Amino acid sequence: MPALTRRHLLSATALVAFSSSALGRSLTGSLPWQPNEAYPPQLVRPGGWYFLTADEAAMVDAIVTRFIPADDLSPSGKDAGCTVFIDRQLAGPYGTYEWLYMKGPFSANPLPTQGIQSPLVPQQQYRQGLAALAAHCRDQFGGKRFEQLTGDEQDGVLRAMEKNELQLGQLKRPLLDAKMFFDLLLQNTMEGFFADPVYGGNRDMVGWKMVGFPGTRYDFRDVLANPGQVYNKPPVSIIGRPAWNGRPA
Amino acid sequence: MRRAALLAATLVAASMAGGTARAEPDNYTEAARGRYLTVLGDCMACHIGPDGQSLAGGHLLETPFGKISVPNITPDNDTGIGRWTADDFHNAMHNGKRPDGTHLYPAFPYTSFTRMSRADNDAVLAYLRSRPAVENRVDRDTLPFPFNIRLLMAGWNWLNFTPGEFRPDPQRSAEFNRGAYLVEGPGHCGLCHTPRNLIGGDRDSEHLQGGALQGWFAPNITADARLGIGDWSQEEIVAYLRTGHTDRTAASGPMAEVVAYSTSQMTEEDLKAIAIYLRERGAAAPPAPPAVSAEDPRMRAGEAVYADTCAACHVGNGSGVAGMFPRLANNQLVRQDDPTGILRVVLQGSRSVATPEAPTAPAMPSLGWRLNDQQAADVATYIRNSWGNAAPPVTPDQVRKMREVVADRPG
């Protein structure tokens, strides 16, 4: 975009000043409405991997399952579809930070308020981060892959990443370091576990059932009329719930 | 800037001068009467011009036989009806013929307008002549072969058309007769609300029992309580026609236009007369089917969809919210045998009409993206068979066909 010139600024100011009637406008008649108007979410594409390689996906499966192990609260992160969610997000606009300003400067020691600082987009962070992590495991655990380690060993690796005590190959800030990659993985896993099932994770709304989130319901008048009663309505996804198809919840 | 202002001022002055020259002072009363008759006849709904104000025509009316372009009826000499005599105009209204003797198509409801008196037709023409001429040439030959042969209408008329002025029934009240005149004459309610035979004529034996058109279904408006207006009080009918809204329902689709351009501008007396006529002229409808059992799997699935998708506005017990969201319980519209109306609104969404007394025009969003064919069919079946409603179940195939209909129709 060309830089704002003095002339542009002046003419823009004049435009606003002289078209003040446009600022205070009274609307009469009907609210805007268009037939067939809808902005449906893009449903998760079925089958296979769209960004991750099979090896990368196996590694992410193992990581999300350490973050969210299967227990009496919920199935594992893998079984909840977190890897599918992450893969589809990486293949979509998120994968390239399509909407983010991606020019420098990038700070290696940003203030907490300065947000994302890596010049790498998520696709690059995952590709390079997972490769470096795989190399780390190969070197440290006698040629094993991350997903071949025991649960305790995997936890050890993840803890070291969280504490930034692990070196991801040549990667360092602001590009990526172990802590940054750990945070990204954990963040995306939580998103996959709690986002609407239409995006590939939160399969069968397991995340919502676990925390009692009602989903896309937006009218609770009938519930509010009965204070003190247990709320027991099943959650609803953007595209419904099993009972819509005559199946039990 | 100054030049533009001068030009605009000149144009305004010129058009005002044109207007004054046309409205001859001695026929003001007749023209004013004619103006009200054009409201009764809802001329605007079809003849509205590209400017959105005049009767300059031009838009394409959808019929089962093809699209018919609506003529310009402003007094423009070349592109409108400026050269028509009063006899010409009466001949069109009464016999469905143009000045050159060729036939008009019955999309122009001469089958109803034939009930109007010569005096009324003269008044309508006086009003049309008092309006500014708008030049808008309309290609009148848009129908495909063989329907583009106007002479075919001679045979059609022989089968489907009985010319003749309205004759009041001396056994009935003046209000009933006024209502009958309005409904059967200028109001031409039967054009939509009476089912058509194969060649597009009225199925007279089913007068006002509801008809499909333009991807909508105009419901039964006989006095039948289940499908028609038999359960509506006179006040409710009057309120519906005047405001487009009652606690039960809201006008949308083609009826929204009728309310906006026509019935909302009618006098209280005429609305009452219409209500009295419709309520007293008799009931006719097929017998009620048995309601689909609440245990039916389609009803179970439909109930789940309804609870999550519809109940926030229409309320779990189908009561709706008076004045905002139509009541679905005991609603004639949702239980017409033909589910076109409910499917159209569910798939495409709908906006009700805004009238001076009910300016909000609440709208319903399109849900076609959220429901698959089976789910849309099931929720319609559920609504049509709950809270006192009973109607034939809806099939996914009907939904699929309706999707094709709404995809073609922007509004």
XYZ file of N, CA and C in Angstrom, chain B residues 7 22 62 64 66 131 157 173 177 294 363 375 397:
39
model
N -29.484 22.531 -13.180
C -30.090 21.496 -14.002
C -31.167 20.759 -13.211
N -51.189 17.723 -16.597
C -51.928 16.490 -16.843
C -53.195 16.376 -16.001
N -43.269 -14.497 -13.363
C -42.987 -15.911 -13.541
C -44.307 -16.675 -13.625
N -46.078 -20.682 -15.007
C -45.670 -22.044 -15.402
C -45.397 -22.160 -16.901
N -43.791 -19.760 -18.746
C -42.686 -18.912 -19.170
C -42.805 -17.566 -18.484
N -51.026 10.670 -13.962
C -49.640 10.427 -13.533
C -48.674 10.824 -14.636
N -59.909 -18.567 -23.141
C -61.023 -17.798 -22.582
C -62.325 -18.580 -22.664
N -75.716 -8.962 3.138
C -75.537 -7.603 3.630
C -74.729 -6.785 2.627
N -71.444 -7.921 0.301
C -71.355 -7.692 -1.138
C -70.148 -6.831 -1.499
N -46.201 -38.718 17.639
C -45.023 -38.103 18.255
C -43.897 -39.110 18.425
N -37.383 -10.600 10.431
C -36.941 -11.524 9.390
C -36.455 -12.813 10.018
N -33.147 -33.611 7.594
C -33.397 -32.800 8.797
C -34.444 -31.728 8.528
N -37.229 -35.684 -0.457
C -37.288 -35.355 -1.871
C -37.970 -34.005 -2.103
